[in-house]
């Protein structure tokens, strides 16, 4: 029996929005903390959250990768993809829908997805790179990292911890990517450490910063997209 290709979800901008949201629903319960109210209101009024629910996307992050791929075209049918920080699986859904083979890793368990294999482990553990490579069974064409450390509330600490994750992802991509391959990583506060960015520029044909419309305007999150890994 032939397997039907997975259905593509919507990948355009939400109607009536470019990522900037119009607040229409407010939480009035006085017993809810102000910070929690803000989070709930943001979720209730976020057109990408609504779309994700309606279209069966596992996370609003789904649309960030879909939009990055529309801009840079790195997810080709048959491509081998490693997805770092894959839970709950939104990016993996995009990859599978575009005909890629995916191996993802996360500290958290991820619900099974046809076309993807997920490892539940710490990417920073010494055994993670070998486990990913053995599961993928060949050099990746694309390494994606959407890893983010749990926020502490202390901006500088959060920036350092997420920077360390992006750096580990970049080292992995530089060591393992197939020639011509693509590396995409989340970064904060305008980008990666200058020395790391310089190394990427030496080793890839093109390095760009992108803020897809699905990335919240108020977040300092950006994505670094390095294409054309030099051999
Ligand atoms: C923003 S979420 C990823 C969302 C995902 N791209 C999607 O579309 O569903 C960030 C993830 O990074 C994971 N993460 C953080 N540190 C990690 C580490 N050291 N190893 C593996 N995963 C990690 C977190 O557990 C979290 O699930």
mmCIF file of C-alpha atoms and ligand atoms in Angstrom:
data_model
loop_
_atom_site.group_PDB
_atom_site.id
_atom_site.type_symbol
_atom_site.label_atom_id
_atom_site.label_comp_id
_atom_site.label_asym_id
_atom_site.label_seq_id
_atom_site.Cartn_x
_atom_site.Cartn_y
_atom_site.Cartn_z
ATOM 1 C CA UNK A 1 0.000 0.000 0.000
ATOM 2 C CA UNK A 2 1.502 3.361 -0.966
ATOM 3 C CA UNK A 3 1.791 5.991 1.745
ATOM 4 C CA UNK A 4 0.072 9.300 0.903
ATOM 5 C CA UNK A 5 2.396 12.299 1.130
ATOM 6 C CA UNK A 6 1.677 14.392 4.203
ATOM 7 C CA UNK A 7 -0.687 17.306 3.589
ATOM 8 C CA UNK A 8 0.922 20.750 3.494
ATOM 9 C CA UNK A 9 -0.353 23.220 5.975
ATOM 10 C CA UNK A 10 -0.875 26.896 5.315
ATOM 11 C CA UNK A 11 2.402 28.745 5.048
ATOM 12 C CA UNK A 12 1.437 32.327 4.232
ATOM 13 C CA UNK A 13 0.826 35.259 6.546
ATOM 14 C CA UNK A 14 -2.230 35.140 8.783
ATOM 15 C CA UNK A 15 -5.103 37.239 7.470
ATOM 16 C CA UNK A 16 -5.044 40.781 8.781
ATOM 17 C CA UNK A 17 -1.584 40.548 10.323
ATOM 18 C CA UNK A 18 2.106 40.712 9.624
ATOM 19 C CA UNK A 19 3.166 39.300 12.956
ATOM 20 C CA UNK A 20 1.924 42.372 14.825
ATOM 21 C CA UNK A 21 -1.182 41.298 16.701
ATOM 22 C CA UNK A 22 -4.328 43.233 17.515
ATOM 23 C CA UNK A 23 -5.413 42.596 21.073
ATOM 24 C CA UNK A 24 -9.066 41.601 21.179
ATOM 25 C CA UNK A 25 -9.438 39.285 24.204
ATOM 26 C CA UNK A 26 -8.472 40.244 27.755
ATOM 27 C CA UNK A 27 -8.167 38.138 30.909
ATOM 28 C CA UNK A 28 -10.219 39.777 33.657
ATOM 29 C CA UNK A 29 -9.749 37.292 36.534
ATOM 30 C CA UNK A 30 -8.156 39.276 39.399
ATOM 31 C CA UNK A 31 -6.587 36.149 40.943
ATOM 32 C CA UNK A 32 -4.404 35.495 37.860
ATOM 33 C CA UNK A 33 -0.906 37.014 38.123
ATOM 34 C CA UNK A 34 -0.223 39.969 35.786
ATOM 35 C CA UNK A 35 2.638 38.136 33.998
ATOM 36 C CA UNK A 36 0.414 35.061 33.439
ATOM 37 C CA UNK A 37 -2.407 37.295 32.170
ATOM 38 C CA UNK A 38 -0.076 38.786 29.571
ATOM 39 C CA UNK A 39 1.008 35.308 28.387
ATOM 40 C CA UNK A 40 -2.591 34.041 28.159
ATOM 41 C CA UNK A 41 -3.743 37.192 26.336
ATOM 42 C CA UNK A 42 -0.874 36.904 23.881
ATOM 43 C CA UNK A 43 -1.809 33.280 23.130
ATOM 44 C CA UNK A 44 -5.524 34.100 22.767
ATOM 45 C CA UNK A 45 -4.844 36.976 20.374
ATOM 46 C CA UNK A 46 -2.049 35.449 18.316
ATOM 47 C CA UNK A 47 -3.228 34.590 14.774
ATOM 48 C CA UNK A 48 -0.372 32.075 14.389
ATOM 49 C CA UNK A 49 -1.535 30.176 17.500
ATOM 50 C CA UNK A 50 -5.079 30.127 16.055
ATOM 51 C CA UNK A 51 -3.779 28.881 12.703
ATOM 52 C CA UNK A 52 -1.634 26.218 14.321
ATOM 53 C CA UNK A 53 -4.667 24.870 16.209
ATOM 54 C CA UNK A 54 -6.928 24.960 13.143
ATOM 55 C CA UNK A 55 -4.387 23.343 10.818
ATOM 56 C CA UNK A 56 -2.957 20.710 13.142
ATOM 57 C CA UNK A 57 0.514 22.247 13.375
ATOM 58 C CA UNK A 58 2.209 21.126 16.568
ATOM 59 C CA UNK A 59 3.584 24.560 17.371
ATOM 60 C CA UNK A 60 3.383 28.136 16.084
ATOM 61 C CA UNK A 61 7.111 27.626 15.405
ATOM 62 C CA UNK A 62 5.933 25.520 12.418
ATOM 63 C CA UNK A 63 5.293 28.773 10.526
ATOM 64 C CA UNK A 64 8.734 30.207 11.279
ATOM 65 C CA UNK A 65 10.492 27.352 9.487
ATOM 66 C CA UNK A 66 7.902 27.310 6.675
ATOM 67 C CA UNK A 67 8.555 31.024 6.127
ATOM 68 C CA UNK A 68 12.350 30.643 6.318
ATOM 69 C CA UNK A 69 12.179 27.876 3.718
ATOM 70 C CA UNK A 70 9.999 30.018 1.469
ATOM 71 C CA UNK A 71 12.724 32.646 1.594
ATOM 72 C CA UNK A 72 15.833 30.416 1.324
ATOM 73 C CA UNK A 73 14.614 27.110 -0.266
ATOM 74 C CA UNK A 74 16.783 24.641 1.627
ATOM 75 C CA UNK A 75 14.252 21.836 2.311
ATOM 76 C CA UNK A 76 14.379 19.753 -0.855
ATOM 77 C CA UNK A 77 12.633 16.373 -1.299
ATOM 78 C CA UNK A 78 14.945 13.569 -0.145
ATOM 79 C CA UNK A 79 17.138 15.891 1.959
ATOM 80 C CA UNK A 80 18.459 14.495 5.239
ATOM 81 C CA UNK A 81 17.689 16.843 8.116
ATOM 82 C CA UNK A 82 18.865 16.990 11.724
ATOM 83 C CA UNK A 83 16.470 18.970 13.930
ATOM 84 C CA UNK A 84 18.040 20.127 17.224
ATOM 85 C CA UNK A 85 15.554 21.113 19.935
ATOM 86 C CA UNK A 86 12.729 19.456 18.026
ATOM 87 C CA UNK A 87 9.905 19.301 20.612
ATOM 88 C CA UNK A 88 6.957 19.358 20.122
ATOM 89 C CA UNK A 89 7.726 18.659 16.441
ATOM 90 C CA UNK A 90 6.498 21.676 14.437
ATOM 91 C CA UNK A 91 9.706 22.055 12.421
ATOM 92 C CA UNK A 92 9.837 18.297 11.838
ATOM 93 C CA UNK A 93 6.294 18.488 10.387
ATOM 94 C CA UNK A 94 7.438 21.123 7.868
ATOM 95 C CA UNK A 95 10.446 18.970 6.871
ATOM 96 C CA UNK A 96 8.374 15.799 6.437
ATOM 97 C CA UNK A 97 5.759 17.671 4.379
ATOM 98 C CA UNK A 98 8.544 18.835 2.052
ATOM 99 C CA UNK A 99 9.717 15.224 1.561
ATOM 100 C CA UNK A 100 12.761 15.311 3.843
ATOM 101 C CA UNK A 101 14.010 12.561 6.157
ATOM 102 C CA UNK A 102 14.285 13.902 9.714
ATOM 103 C CA UNK A 103 16.123 12.920 12.864
ATOM 104 C CA UNK A 104 15.313 15.194 15.782
ATOM 105 C CA UNK A 105 16.590 15.469 19.341
ATOM 106 C CA UNK A 106 15.158 17.126 22.425
ATOM 107 C CA UNK A 107 15.355 16.936 26.205
ATOM 108 C CA UNK A 108 11.585 16.384 26.082
ATOM 109 C CA UNK A 109 9.692 13.417 24.657
ATOM 110 C CA UNK A 110 8.066 14.048 21.245
ATOM 111 C CA UNK A 111 4.937 12.389 19.896
ATOM 112 C CA UNK A 112 5.719 10.056 16.974
ATOM 113 C CA UNK A 113 5.580 11.524 13.459
ATOM 114 C CA UNK A 114 5.736 9.451 10.252
ATOM 115 C CA UNK A 115 8.949 10.272 8.377
ATOM 116 C CA UNK A 116 10.800 11.457 11.478
ATOM 117 C CA UNK A 117 12.783 9.743 14.244
ATOM 118 C CA UNK A 118 13.161 11.494 17.587
ATOM 119 C CA UNK A 119 15.815 10.943 20.231
ATOM 120 C CA UNK A 120 15.081 12.023 23.793
ATOM 121 C CA UNK A 121 18.452 13.251 25.028
ATOM 122 C CA UNK A 122 20.558 16.293 25.813
ATOM 123 C CA UNK A 123 22.234 17.500 22.626
ATOM 124 C CA UNK A 124 25.119 18.768 24.779
ATOM 125 C CA UNK A 125 25.829 15.260 26.122
ATOM 126 C CA UNK A 126 28.996 13.706 24.645
ATOM 127 C CA UNK A 127 27.093 10.801 23.057
ATOM 128 C CA UNK A 128 24.453 12.916 21.238
ATOM 129 C CA UNK A 129 26.328 13.731 17.970
ATOM 130 C CA UNK A 130 27.189 10.070 17.304
ATOM 131 C CA UNK A 131 23.661 8.937 18.158
ATOM 132 C CA UNK A 132 22.178 11.472 15.713
ATOM 133 C CA UNK A 133 24.581 10.493 12.926
ATOM 134 C CA UNK A 134 24.008 6.763 13.435
ATOM 135 C CA UNK A 135 20.221 7.256 13.324
ATOM 136 C CA UNK A 136 20.364 9.448 10.201
ATOM 137 C CA UNK A 137 22.686 6.984 8.408
ATOM 138 C CA UNK A 138 24.631 9.576 6.360
ATOM 139 C CA UNK A 139 25.799 13.174 6.305
ATOM 140 C CA UNK A 140 22.962 15.669 6.846
ATOM 141 C CA UNK A 141 22.063 18.106 4.068
ATOM 142 C CA UNK A 142 20.458 20.425 6.595
ATOM 143 C CA UNK A 143 21.124 21.048 10.296
ATOM 144 C CA UNK A 144 18.420 23.059 12.065
ATOM 145 C CA UNK A 145 18.593 24.375 15.605
ATOM 146 C CA UNK A 146 15.652 25.997 17.337
ATOM 147 C CA UNK A 147 17.096 25.077 20.758
ATOM 148 C CA UNK A 148 16.357 27.538 23.514
ATOM 149 C CA UNK A 149 17.340 27.274 27.164
ATOM 150 C CA UNK A 150 14.594 27.678 29.756
ATOM 151 C CA UNK A 151 14.455 31.354 30.588
ATOM 152 C CA UNK A 152 15.662 32.453 34.021
ATOM 153 C CA UNK A 153 14.228 35.975 33.809
ATOM 154 C CA UNK A 154 17.769 37.352 33.823
ATOM 155 C CA UNK A 155 18.285 38.563 30.232
ATOM 156 C CA UNK A 156 22.097 38.302 30.185
ATOM 157 C CA UNK A 157 22.095 34.749 31.613
ATOM 158 C CA UNK A 158 19.429 33.646 29.111
ATOM 159 C CA UNK A 159 21.407 35.149 26.256
ATOM 160 C CA UNK A 160 24.609 33.326 27.303
ATOM 161 C CA UNK A 161 22.843 29.965 27.699
ATOM 162 C CA UNK A 162 21.048 30.164 24.355
ATOM 163 C CA UNK A 163 24.266 31.427 22.729
ATOM 164 C CA UNK A 164 26.073 28.320 23.996
ATOM 165 C CA UNK A 165 23.400 26.086 22.422
ATOM 166 C CA UNK A 166 23.704 27.894 19.073
ATOM 167 C CA UNK A 167 27.479 27.546 19.232
ATOM 168 C CA UNK A 168 27.271 23.788 19.913
ATOM 169 C CA UNK A 169 24.821 23.442 17.006
ATOM 170 C CA UNK A 170 27.181 25.380 14.711
ATOM 171 C CA UNK A 171 30.165 23.193 15.691
ATOM 172 C CA UNK A 172 28.090 20.105 14.908
ATOM 173 C CA UNK A 173 26.967 21.541 11.550
ATOM 174 C CA UNK A 174 30.532 22.522 10.598
ATOM 175 C CA UNK A 175 31.768 19.023 11.444
ATOM 176 C CA UNK A 176 28.976 16.964 9.862
ATOM 177 C CA UNK A 177 27.145 18.807 7.058
ATOM 178 C CA UNK A 178 27.427 17.464 3.519
ATOM 179 C CA UNK A 179 29.004 19.849 0.961
ATOM 180 C CA UNK A 180 26.394 22.360 -0.223
ATOM 181 C CA UNK A 181 24.451 21.882 3.010
ATOM 182 C CA UNK A 182 22.501 24.424 5.067
ATOM 183 C CA UNK A 183 22.680 25.387 8.725
ATOM 184 C CA UNK A 184 19.869 27.331 10.402
ATOM 185 C CA UNK A 185 19.991 28.462 14.010
ATOM 186 C CA UNK A 186 18.021 30.592 16.387
ATOM 187 C CA UNK A 187 19.961 33.496 17.903
ATOM 188 C CA UNK A 188 19.068 36.371 20.181
ATOM 189 C CA UNK A 189 19.998 40.024 20.546
ATOM 190 C CA UNK A 190 20.849 40.530 16.898
ATOM 191 C CA UNK A 191 22.856 37.413 16.183
ATOM 192 C CA UNK A 192 25.685 35.071 17.044
ATOM 193 C CA UNK A 193 29.030 35.738 18.663
ATOM 194 C CA UNK A 194 31.234 37.649 16.155
ATOM 195 C CA UNK A 195 33.972 34.990 15.995
ATOM 196 C CA UNK A 196 31.456 32.236 15.306
ATOM 197 C CA UNK A 197 29.729 34.325 12.652
ATOM 198 C CA UNK A 198 33.102 34.904 10.974
ATOM 199 C CA UNK A 199 33.766 31.135 10.912
ATOM 200 C CA UNK A 200 30.382 30.512 9.341
ATOM 201 C CA UNK A 201 31.112 33.143 6.695
ATOM 202 C CA UNK A 202 34.408 31.412 5.884
ATOM 203 C CA UNK A 203 32.775 28.007 5.604
ATOM 204 C CA UNK A 204 29.486 28.770 3.810
ATOM 205 C CA UNK A 205 28.804 30.492 0.497
ATOM 206 C CA UNK A 206 26.213 32.792 2.108
ATOM 207 C CA UNK A 207 25.244 33.714 5.660
ATOM 208 C CA UNK A 208 22.080 35.748 6.265
ATOM 209 C CA UNK A 209 20.057 36.937 9.250
ATOM 210 C CA UNK A 210 16.291 36.570 8.972
ATOM 211 C CA UNK A 211 13.292 37.463 11.100
ATOM 212 C CA UNK A 212 10.355 35.489 9.668
ATOM 213 C CA UNK A 213 6.932 37.157 10.066
ATOM 214 C CA UNK A 214 5.871 34.391 12.507
ATOM 215 C CA UNK A 215 8.654 35.411 14.911
ATOM 216 C CA UNK A 216 7.116 37.796 17.428
ATOM 217 C CA UNK A 217 7.997 41.413 16.724
ATOM 218 C CA UNK A 218 8.634 42.057 20.409
ATOM 219 C CA UNK A 219 11.106 39.126 20.673
ATOM 220 C CA UNK A 220 14.818 39.752 20.031
ATOM 221 C CA UNK A 221 14.939 36.336 18.333
ATOM 222 C CA UNK A 222 16.461 36.168 14.851
ATOM 223 C CA UNK A 223 17.566 33.232 12.716
ATOM 224 C CA UNK A 224 20.960 32.803 11.101
ATOM 225 C CA UNK A 225 20.746 30.931 7.784
ATOM 226 C CA UNK A 226 24.051 29.678 6.355
ATOM 227 C CA UNK A 227 23.735 28.094 2.909
ATOM 228 C CA UNK A 228 26.220 26.342 0.607
ATOM 229 C CA UNK A 229 28.606 24.531 2.996
ATOM 230 C CA UNK A 230 32.005 24.674 1.313
ATOM 231 C CA UNK A 231 33.766 21.309 0.830
HETATM 232 C C1 LIG B 1 11.443 26.677 20.853
HETATM 233 S S1 LIG B 1 11.439 24.988 21.301
HETATM 234 C C2 LIG B 1 11.571 24.189 19.734
HETATM 235 C C3 LIG B 1 10.301 24.181 18.912
HETATM 236 C C4 LIG B 1 10.426 23.302 17.682
HETATM 237 N N1 LIG B 1 11.311 23.892 16.686
HETATM 238 C C5 LIG B 1 9.091 23.049 17.048
HETATM 239 O O1 LIG B 1 8.858 23.535 15.935
HETATM 240 O O2 LIG B 1 8.264 22.338 17.631
HETATM 241 C C6 LIG B 1 13.052 24.783 21.960
HETATM 242 C C7 LIG B 1 13.394 23.376 22.396
HETATM 243 O O3 LIG B 1 14.805 23.286 22.672
HETATM 244 C C8 LIG B 1 14.954 22.211 23.573
HETATM 245 N N2 LIG B 1 16.294 22.187 24.144
HETATM 246 C C9 LIG B 1 16.868 23.109 24.949
HETATM 247 N N3 LIG B 1 18.096 22.709 25.333
HETATM 248 C C10 LIG B 1 18.315 21.487 24.749
HETATM 249 C C11 LIG B 1 19.394 20.567 24.771
HETATM 250 N N4 LIG B 1 20.506 20.800 25.482
HETATM 251 N N5 LIG B 1 19.264 19.409 24.071
HETATM 252 C C12 LIG B 1 18.131 19.158 23.362
HETATM 253 N N6 LIG B 1 17.080 20.000 23.312
HETATM 254 C C13 LIG B 1 17.162 21.155 23.987
HETATM 255 C C14 LIG B 1 13.840 22.471 24.578
HETATM 256 O O4 LIG B 1 13.549 21.316 25.330
HETATM 257 C C15 LIG B 1 12.699 22.921 23.677
HETATM 258 O O5 LIG B 1 11.812 21.869 23.394
#
